[in-house]
Coordinates of C-alpha atoms and ligand atoms in Angstrom, one line a residue:
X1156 CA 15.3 -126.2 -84.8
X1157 CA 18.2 -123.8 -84.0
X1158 CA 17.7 -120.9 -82.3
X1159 CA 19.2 -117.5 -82.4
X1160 CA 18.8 -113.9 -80.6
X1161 CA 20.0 -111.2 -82.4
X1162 CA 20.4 -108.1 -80.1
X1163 CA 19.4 -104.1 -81.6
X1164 CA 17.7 -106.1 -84.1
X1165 CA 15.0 -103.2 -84.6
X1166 CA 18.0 -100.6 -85.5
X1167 CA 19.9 -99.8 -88.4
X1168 CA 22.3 -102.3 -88.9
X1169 CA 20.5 -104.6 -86.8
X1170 CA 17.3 -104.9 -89.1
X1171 CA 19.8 -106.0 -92.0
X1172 CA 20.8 -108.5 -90.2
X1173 CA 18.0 -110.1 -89.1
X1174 CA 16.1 -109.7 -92.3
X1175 CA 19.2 -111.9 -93.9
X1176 CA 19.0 -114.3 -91.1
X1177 CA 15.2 -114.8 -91.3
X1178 CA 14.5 -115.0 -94.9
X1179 CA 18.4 -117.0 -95.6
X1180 CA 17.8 -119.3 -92.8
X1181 CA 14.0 -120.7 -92.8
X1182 CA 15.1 -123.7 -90.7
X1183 CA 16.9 -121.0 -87.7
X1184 CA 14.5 -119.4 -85.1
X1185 CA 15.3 -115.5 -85.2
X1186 CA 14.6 -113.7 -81.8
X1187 CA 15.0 -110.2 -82.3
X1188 CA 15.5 -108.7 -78.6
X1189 CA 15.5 -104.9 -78.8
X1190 CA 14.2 -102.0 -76.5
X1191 CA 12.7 -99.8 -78.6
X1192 CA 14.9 -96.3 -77.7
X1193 CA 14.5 -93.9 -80.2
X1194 CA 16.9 -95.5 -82.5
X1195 CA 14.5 -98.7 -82.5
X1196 CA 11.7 -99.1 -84.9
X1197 CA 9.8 -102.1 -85.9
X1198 CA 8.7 -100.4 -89.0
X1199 CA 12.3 -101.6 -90.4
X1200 CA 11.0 -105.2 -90.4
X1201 CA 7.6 -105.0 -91.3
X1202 CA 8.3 -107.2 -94.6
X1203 CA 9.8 -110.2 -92.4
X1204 CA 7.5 -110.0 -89.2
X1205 CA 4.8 -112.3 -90.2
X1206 CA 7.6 -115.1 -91.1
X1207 CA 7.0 -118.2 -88.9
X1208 CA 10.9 -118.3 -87.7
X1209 CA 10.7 -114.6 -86.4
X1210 CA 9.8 -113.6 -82.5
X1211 CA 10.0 -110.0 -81.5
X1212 CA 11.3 -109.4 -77.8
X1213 CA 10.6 -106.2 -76.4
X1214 CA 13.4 -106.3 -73.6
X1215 CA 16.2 -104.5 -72.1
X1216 CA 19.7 -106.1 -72.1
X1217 CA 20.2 -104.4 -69.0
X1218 CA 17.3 -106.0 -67.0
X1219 CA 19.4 -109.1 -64.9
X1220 CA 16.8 -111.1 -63.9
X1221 CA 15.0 -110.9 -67.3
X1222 CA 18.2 -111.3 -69.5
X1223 CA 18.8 -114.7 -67.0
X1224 CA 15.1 -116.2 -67.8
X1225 CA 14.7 -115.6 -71.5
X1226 CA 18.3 -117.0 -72.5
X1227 CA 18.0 -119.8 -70.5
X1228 CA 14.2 -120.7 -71.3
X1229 CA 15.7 -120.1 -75.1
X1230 CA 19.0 -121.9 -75.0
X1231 CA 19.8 -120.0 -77.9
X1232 CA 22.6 -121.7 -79.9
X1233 CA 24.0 -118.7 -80.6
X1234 CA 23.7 -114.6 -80.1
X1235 CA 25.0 -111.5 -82.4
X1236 CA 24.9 -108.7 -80.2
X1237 CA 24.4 -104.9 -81.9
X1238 CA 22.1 -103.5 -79.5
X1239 CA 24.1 -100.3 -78.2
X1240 CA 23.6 -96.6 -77.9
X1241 CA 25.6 -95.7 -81.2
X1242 CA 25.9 -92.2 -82.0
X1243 CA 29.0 -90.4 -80.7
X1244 CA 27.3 -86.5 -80.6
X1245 CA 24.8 -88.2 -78.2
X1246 CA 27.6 -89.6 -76.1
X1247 CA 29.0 -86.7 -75.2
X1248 CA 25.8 -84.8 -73.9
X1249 CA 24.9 -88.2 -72.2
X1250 CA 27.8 -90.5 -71.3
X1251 CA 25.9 -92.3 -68.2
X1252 CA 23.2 -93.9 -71.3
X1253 CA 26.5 -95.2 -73.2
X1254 CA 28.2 -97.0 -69.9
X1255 CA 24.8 -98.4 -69.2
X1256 CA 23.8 -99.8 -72.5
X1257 CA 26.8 -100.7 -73.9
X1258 CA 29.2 -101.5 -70.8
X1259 CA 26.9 -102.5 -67.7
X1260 CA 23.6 -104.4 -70.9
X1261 CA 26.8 -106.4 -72.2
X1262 CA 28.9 -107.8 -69.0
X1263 CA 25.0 -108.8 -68.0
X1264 CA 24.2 -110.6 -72.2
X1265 CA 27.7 -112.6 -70.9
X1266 CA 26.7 -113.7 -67.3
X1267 CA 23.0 -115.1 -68.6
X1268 CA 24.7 -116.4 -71.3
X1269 CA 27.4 -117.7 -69.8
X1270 CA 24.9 -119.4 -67.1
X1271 CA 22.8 -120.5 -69.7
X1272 CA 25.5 -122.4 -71.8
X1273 CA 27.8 -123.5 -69.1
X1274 CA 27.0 -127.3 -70.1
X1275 CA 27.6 -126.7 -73.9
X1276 CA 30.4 -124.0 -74.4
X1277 CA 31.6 -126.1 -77.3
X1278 CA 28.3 -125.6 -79.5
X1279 CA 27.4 -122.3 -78.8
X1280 CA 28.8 -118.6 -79.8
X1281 CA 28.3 -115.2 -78.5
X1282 CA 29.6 -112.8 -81.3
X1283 CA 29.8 -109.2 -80.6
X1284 CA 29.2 -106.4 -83.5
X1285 CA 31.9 -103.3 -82.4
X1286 CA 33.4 -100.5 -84.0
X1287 CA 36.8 -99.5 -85.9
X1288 CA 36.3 -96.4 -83.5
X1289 CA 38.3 -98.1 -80.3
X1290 CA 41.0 -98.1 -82.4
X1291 CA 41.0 -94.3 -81.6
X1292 CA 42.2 -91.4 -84.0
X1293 CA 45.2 -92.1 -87.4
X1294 CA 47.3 -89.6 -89.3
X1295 CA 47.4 -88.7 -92.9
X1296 CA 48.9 -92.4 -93.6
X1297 CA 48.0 -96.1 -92.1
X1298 CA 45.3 -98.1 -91.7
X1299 CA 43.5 -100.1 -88.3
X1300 CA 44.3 -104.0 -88.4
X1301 CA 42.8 -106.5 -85.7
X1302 CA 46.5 -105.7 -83.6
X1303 CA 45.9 -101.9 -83.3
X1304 CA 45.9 -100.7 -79.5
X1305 CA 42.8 -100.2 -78.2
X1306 CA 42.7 -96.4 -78.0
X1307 CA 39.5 -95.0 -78.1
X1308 CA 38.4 -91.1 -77.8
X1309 CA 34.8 -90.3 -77.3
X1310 CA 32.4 -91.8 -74.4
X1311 CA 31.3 -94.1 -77.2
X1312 CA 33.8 -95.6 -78.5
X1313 CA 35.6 -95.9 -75.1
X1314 CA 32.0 -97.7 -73.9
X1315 CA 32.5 -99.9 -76.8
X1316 CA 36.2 -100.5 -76.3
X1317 CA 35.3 -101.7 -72.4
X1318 CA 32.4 -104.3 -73.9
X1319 CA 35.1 -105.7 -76.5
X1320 CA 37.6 -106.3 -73.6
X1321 CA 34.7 -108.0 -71.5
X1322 CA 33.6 -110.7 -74.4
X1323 CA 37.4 -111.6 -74.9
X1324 CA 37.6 -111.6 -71.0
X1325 CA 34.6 -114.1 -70.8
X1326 CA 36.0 -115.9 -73.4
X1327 CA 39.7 -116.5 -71.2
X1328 CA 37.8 -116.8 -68.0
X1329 CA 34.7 -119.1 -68.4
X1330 CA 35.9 -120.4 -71.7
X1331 CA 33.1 -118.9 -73.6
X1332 CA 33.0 -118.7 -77.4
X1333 CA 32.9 -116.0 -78.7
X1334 CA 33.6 -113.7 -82.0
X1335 CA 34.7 -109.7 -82.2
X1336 CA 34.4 -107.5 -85.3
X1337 CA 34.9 -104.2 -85.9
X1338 CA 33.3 -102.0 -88.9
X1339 CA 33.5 -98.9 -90.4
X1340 CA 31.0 -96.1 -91.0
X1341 CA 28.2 -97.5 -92.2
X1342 CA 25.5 -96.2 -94.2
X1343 CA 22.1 -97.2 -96.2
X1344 CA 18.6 -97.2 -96.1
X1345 CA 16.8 -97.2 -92.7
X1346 CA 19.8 -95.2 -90.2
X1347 CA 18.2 -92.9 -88.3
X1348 CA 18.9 -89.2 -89.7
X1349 CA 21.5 -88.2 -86.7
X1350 CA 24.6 -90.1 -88.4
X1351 CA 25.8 -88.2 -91.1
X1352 CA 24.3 -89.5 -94.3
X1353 CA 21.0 -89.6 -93.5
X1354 CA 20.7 -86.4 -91.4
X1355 CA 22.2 -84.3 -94.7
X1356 CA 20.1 -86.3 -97.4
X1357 CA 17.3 -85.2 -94.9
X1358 CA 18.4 -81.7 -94.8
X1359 CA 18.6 -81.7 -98.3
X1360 CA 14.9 -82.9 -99.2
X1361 CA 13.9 -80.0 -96.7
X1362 CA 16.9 -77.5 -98.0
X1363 CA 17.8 -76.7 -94.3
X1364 CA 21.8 -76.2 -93.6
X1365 CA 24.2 -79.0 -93.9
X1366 CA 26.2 -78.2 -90.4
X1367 CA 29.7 -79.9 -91.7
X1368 CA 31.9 -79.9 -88.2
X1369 CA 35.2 -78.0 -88.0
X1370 CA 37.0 -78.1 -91.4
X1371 CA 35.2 -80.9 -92.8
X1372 CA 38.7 -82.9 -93.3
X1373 CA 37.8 -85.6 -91.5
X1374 CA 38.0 -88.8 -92.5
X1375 CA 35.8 -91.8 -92.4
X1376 CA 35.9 -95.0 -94.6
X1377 CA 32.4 -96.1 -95.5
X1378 CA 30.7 -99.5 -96.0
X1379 CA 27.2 -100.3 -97.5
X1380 CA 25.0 -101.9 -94.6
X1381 CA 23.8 -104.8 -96.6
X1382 CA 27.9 -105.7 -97.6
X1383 CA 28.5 -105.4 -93.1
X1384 CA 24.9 -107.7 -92.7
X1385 CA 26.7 -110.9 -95.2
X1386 CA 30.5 -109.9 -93.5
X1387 CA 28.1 -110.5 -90.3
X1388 CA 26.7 -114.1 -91.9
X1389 CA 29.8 -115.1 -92.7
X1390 CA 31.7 -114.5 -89.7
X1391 CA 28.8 -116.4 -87.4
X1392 CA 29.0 -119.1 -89.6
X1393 CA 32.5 -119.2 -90.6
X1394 CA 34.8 -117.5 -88.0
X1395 CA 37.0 -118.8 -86.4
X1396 CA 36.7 -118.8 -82.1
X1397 CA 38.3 -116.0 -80.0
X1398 CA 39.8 -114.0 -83.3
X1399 CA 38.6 -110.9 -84.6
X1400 CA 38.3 -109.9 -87.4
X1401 CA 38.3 -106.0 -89.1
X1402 CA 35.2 -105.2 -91.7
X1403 CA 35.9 -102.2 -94.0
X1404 CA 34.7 -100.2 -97.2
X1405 CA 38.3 -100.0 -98.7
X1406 CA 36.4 -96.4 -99.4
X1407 CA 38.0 -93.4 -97.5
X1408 CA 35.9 -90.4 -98.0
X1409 CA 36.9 -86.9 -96.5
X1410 CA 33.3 -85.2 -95.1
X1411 CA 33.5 -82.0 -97.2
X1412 CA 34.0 -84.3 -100.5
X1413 CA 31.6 -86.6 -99.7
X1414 CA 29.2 -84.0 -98.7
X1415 CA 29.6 -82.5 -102.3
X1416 CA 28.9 -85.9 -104.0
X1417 CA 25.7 -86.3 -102.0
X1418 CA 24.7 -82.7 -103.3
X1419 CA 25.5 -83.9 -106.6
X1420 CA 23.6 -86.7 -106.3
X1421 CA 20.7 -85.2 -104.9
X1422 CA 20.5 -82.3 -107.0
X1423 CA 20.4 -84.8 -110.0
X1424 CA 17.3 -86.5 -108.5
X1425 CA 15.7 -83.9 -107.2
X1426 CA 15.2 -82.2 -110.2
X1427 CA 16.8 -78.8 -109.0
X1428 CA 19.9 -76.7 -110.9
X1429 CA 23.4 -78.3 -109.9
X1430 CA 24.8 -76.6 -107.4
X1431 CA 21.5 -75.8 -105.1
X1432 CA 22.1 -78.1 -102.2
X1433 CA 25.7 -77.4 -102.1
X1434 CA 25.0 -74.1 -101.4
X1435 CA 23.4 -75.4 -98.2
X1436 CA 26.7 -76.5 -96.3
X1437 CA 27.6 -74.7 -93.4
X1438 CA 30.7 -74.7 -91.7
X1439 CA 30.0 -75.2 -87.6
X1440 CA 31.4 -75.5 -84.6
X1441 CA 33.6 -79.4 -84.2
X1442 CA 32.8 -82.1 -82.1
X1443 CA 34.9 -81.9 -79.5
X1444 CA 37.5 -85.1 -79.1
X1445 CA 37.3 -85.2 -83.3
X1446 CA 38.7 -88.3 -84.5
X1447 CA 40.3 -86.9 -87.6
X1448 CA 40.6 -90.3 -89.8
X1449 CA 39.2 -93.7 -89.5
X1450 CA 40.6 -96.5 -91.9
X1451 CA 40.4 -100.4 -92.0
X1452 CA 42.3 -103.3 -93.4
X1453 CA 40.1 -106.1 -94.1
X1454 CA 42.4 -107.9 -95.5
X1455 CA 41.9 -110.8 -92.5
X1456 CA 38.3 -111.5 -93.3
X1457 CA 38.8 -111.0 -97.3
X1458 CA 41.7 -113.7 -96.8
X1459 CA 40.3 -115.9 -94.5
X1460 CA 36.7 -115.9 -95.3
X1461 CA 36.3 -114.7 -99.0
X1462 CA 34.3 -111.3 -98.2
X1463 CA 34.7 -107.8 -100.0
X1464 CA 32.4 -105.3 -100.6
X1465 CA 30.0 -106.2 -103.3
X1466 CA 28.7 -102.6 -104.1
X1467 CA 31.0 -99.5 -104.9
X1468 CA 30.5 -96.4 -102.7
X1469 CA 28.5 -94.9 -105.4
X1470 CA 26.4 -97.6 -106.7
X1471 CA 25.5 -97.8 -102.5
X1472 CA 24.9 -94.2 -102.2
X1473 CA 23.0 -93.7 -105.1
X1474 CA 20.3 -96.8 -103.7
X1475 CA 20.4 -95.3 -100.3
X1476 CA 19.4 -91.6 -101.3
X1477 CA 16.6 -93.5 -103.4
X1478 CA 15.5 -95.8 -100.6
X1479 CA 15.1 -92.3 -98.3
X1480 CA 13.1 -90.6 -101.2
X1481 CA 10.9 -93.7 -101.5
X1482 CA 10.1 -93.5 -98.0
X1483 CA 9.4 -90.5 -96.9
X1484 CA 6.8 -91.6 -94.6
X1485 CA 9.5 -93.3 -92.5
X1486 CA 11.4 -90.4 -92.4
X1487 CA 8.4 -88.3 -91.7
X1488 CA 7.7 -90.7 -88.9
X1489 CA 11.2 -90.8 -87.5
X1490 CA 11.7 -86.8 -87.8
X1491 CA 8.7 -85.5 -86.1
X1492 CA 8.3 -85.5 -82.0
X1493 CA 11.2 -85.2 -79.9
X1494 CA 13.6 -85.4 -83.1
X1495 CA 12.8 -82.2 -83.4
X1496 CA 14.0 -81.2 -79.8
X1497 CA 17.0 -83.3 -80.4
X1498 CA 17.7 -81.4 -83.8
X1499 CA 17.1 -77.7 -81.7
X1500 CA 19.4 -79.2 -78.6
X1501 CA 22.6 -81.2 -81.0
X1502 CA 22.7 -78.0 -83.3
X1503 CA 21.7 -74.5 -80.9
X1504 CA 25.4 -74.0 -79.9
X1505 CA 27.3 -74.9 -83.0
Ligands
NAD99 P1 21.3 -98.1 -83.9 O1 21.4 -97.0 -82.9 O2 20.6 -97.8 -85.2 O3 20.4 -99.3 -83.2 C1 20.6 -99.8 -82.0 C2 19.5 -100.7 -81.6 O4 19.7 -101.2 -80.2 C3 18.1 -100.0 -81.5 O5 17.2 -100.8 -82.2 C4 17.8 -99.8 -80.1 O6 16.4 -99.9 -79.8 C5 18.5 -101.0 -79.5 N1 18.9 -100.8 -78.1 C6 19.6 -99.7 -77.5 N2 19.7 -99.8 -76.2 C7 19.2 -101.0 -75.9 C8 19.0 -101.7 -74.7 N3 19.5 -101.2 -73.5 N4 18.5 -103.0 -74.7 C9 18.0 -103.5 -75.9 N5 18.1 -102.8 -77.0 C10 18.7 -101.6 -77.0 O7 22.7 -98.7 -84.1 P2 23.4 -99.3 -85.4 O8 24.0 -98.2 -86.1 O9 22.5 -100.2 -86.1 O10 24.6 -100.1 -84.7 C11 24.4 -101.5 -84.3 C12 25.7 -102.0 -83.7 O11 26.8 -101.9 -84.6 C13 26.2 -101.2 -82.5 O12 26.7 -102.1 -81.5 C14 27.3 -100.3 -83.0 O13 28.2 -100.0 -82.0 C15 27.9 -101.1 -84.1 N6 28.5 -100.4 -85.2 C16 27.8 -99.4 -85.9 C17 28.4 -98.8 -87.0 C18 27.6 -97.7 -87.8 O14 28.2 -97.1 -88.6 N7 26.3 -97.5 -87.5 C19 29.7 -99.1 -87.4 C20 30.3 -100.1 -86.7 C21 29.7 -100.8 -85.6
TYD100 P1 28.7 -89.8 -87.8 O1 27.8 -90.2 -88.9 O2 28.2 -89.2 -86.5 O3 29.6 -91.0 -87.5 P2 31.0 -91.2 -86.6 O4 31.1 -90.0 -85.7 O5 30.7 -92.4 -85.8 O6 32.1 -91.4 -87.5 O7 29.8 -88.7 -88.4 C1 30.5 -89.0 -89.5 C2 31.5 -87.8 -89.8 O8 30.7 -86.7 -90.1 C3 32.3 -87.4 -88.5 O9 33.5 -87.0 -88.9 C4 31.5 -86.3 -88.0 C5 30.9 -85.6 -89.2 N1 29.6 -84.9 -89.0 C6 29.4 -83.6 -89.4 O10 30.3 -83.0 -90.0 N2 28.2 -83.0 -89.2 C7 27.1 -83.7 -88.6 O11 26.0 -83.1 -88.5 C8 27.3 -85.0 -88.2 C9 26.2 -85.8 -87.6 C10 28.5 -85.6 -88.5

């Protein structure tokens, strides 16, 4: 039987992806190995845990000696690797976490895998799920391709930007295989409410303000999770060694505009007078080290490997702000506790 560990497979994007894996692939072991931070929830898999080709790992990619055992007792045939800390606010209150997780947890995934597969390079893959945002900031005009200059602005994105340069370093050095993509905003049911979405459809169900940063002209092109999880089955399957490849909504959305579509939206569903929640948006203090716009060309993967976006932005947006009034009892479960201080702390000064 093939094996496979998929890394942060308890987050958002992460749970997608091993849900398609698990119930596409009933012949391919899925080990999900994830921590459990905050960000982490097992509850996001609870309709696949019971399959006989899933294994939960509760482990930290930063543990050596631990990340050395399991891979080499598993002689996985291949890894996707998402587990990170992800959210840029949080990077600048706590950079340290960010270089930790996502510099120091990766460099140590490549040494135990690299150990672990030294006798069968050839058959094996390490594929590593990044970010458009190391790409840094663009103008009015333009778009990121797979050539862009790294470039990146924020302690997350840099931390990303120095784990992308150590996969394609492994890959020179040891002659490891190995896979990059970077993706766009993503959005869609089960992200935790501090990215953008999900914190204002939140905010909405509770009417509390909608804190838009700065002028709310930022940019951000968005993809529906489920369109990055099959981009994600493709590539693993499909891609090609050492290349990269750039995954993308085609779907720029400036906040402030896209923030008045989710009022819309929500008003609509909610059953209250058009106009209600928009009244809600609050213009705050920015993020400091703003990336104003953020746009991909897919064109690489769409040409190479057949894959587009299969839902528009607001087919996708519509499900998503159903799937978070469906479950309310997630969101009640991920909201109360120490969300609540992180709410109070993100938000006091702005
Ligand atoms: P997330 O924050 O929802 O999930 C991250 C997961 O990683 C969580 O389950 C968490 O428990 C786990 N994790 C964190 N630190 C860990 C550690 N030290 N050891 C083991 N597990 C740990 O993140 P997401 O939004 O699902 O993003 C997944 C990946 O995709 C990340 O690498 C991120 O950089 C990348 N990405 C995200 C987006 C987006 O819009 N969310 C876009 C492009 C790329
Ligand atoms: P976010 O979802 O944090 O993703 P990223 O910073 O990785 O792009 O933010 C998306 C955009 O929304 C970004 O321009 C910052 C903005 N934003 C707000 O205006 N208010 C908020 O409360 C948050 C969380 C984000």
């Amino acid at each position: 039987m093939k094996k496979i560990i998929i890394t942060g497979g308890a987050g958002f994007i992460g749970s997608h992806v091993v849900r398609r894996f698990v119930t596409r692939y009933p012949d391919v072991h899925v080990y999900n190995l994830d921590a459990l931070t905050y960000a982490g929830n097992l509850e996001n898999l609870k309709d696949i845990d019971h399959l006989p080709n899933y294994t939960f790992l509760k482990e930290n990619i930063t543990d050596v000696s631990r990340m050395q055992v399991l891979i080499s007792e598993i002689q996985p045939d291949g890894l996707i690797h998402l587990a990170a800390e992800s959210h840029v606010d949080r990077s600048i209150a706590d950079p340290m976490a960010f270089v930790k997780t996502n510099v120091i947890g990766t460099v140590n995934l490549l040494n135990a895998c690299r150990d672990a597969w030294k006798d069968r390079y050839h058959e094996t893959l390490f594929y590593h799920i990044s970010t458009d945002e190391v790409y840094g900031t663009l103008g009015d005009t333009g778009l990121f391709t797979e050539t862009t200059p790294y470039d990146p602005n924020s302690p997350y994105s840099a931390s990303k930007a120095a784990s992308d340069h150590f996969v394609r370093a492994y890959g020179e050095t040891y002659g490891l295989r190995y896979i990059v993509t970077n993706c766009s905003n993503n959005y869609g049911p089960f992200q935790f409410p501090e990215k953008l979405i999900p914190l204002f459809i939140n905010n909405i169900i509770h009417k509390k303000p909608l804190p838009v940063y700065g002028d709310g002209l930022y940019t951000r092109d968005w993809l529906y999770v489920i369109d990055h999880a099959i981009a994600i089955d493709l590539v693993y399957h499909h891609g090609k060694n050492h290349e990269t490849y750039n995954i993308g909504g085609f779907n720029e959305w400036k906040n402030i505009d896209l923030v008045r579509l989710l009022c819309k939206l929500m008003d609509k569903k909610l059953g209250r007078p058009e106009g209600t929640s928009e009244n809600l948006i609050t213009f705050v203090k920015d993020r400091p080290g703003h990336d104003r716009r953020y746009a991909i060309d897919a064109s690489k993967i769409k040409r190479e490997l057949g894959w587009e976006p299969s839902v528009t932005f607001e087919q996708g947006l519509s499900e998503t702000i159903d799937w978070y009034l469906n479950n309310t009892e997630w969101l009640q479960n991920v909201t109360s506790g120490t969300y609540q201080r992180y709410y109070e702390d993100m938000y006091k000064n702005r």
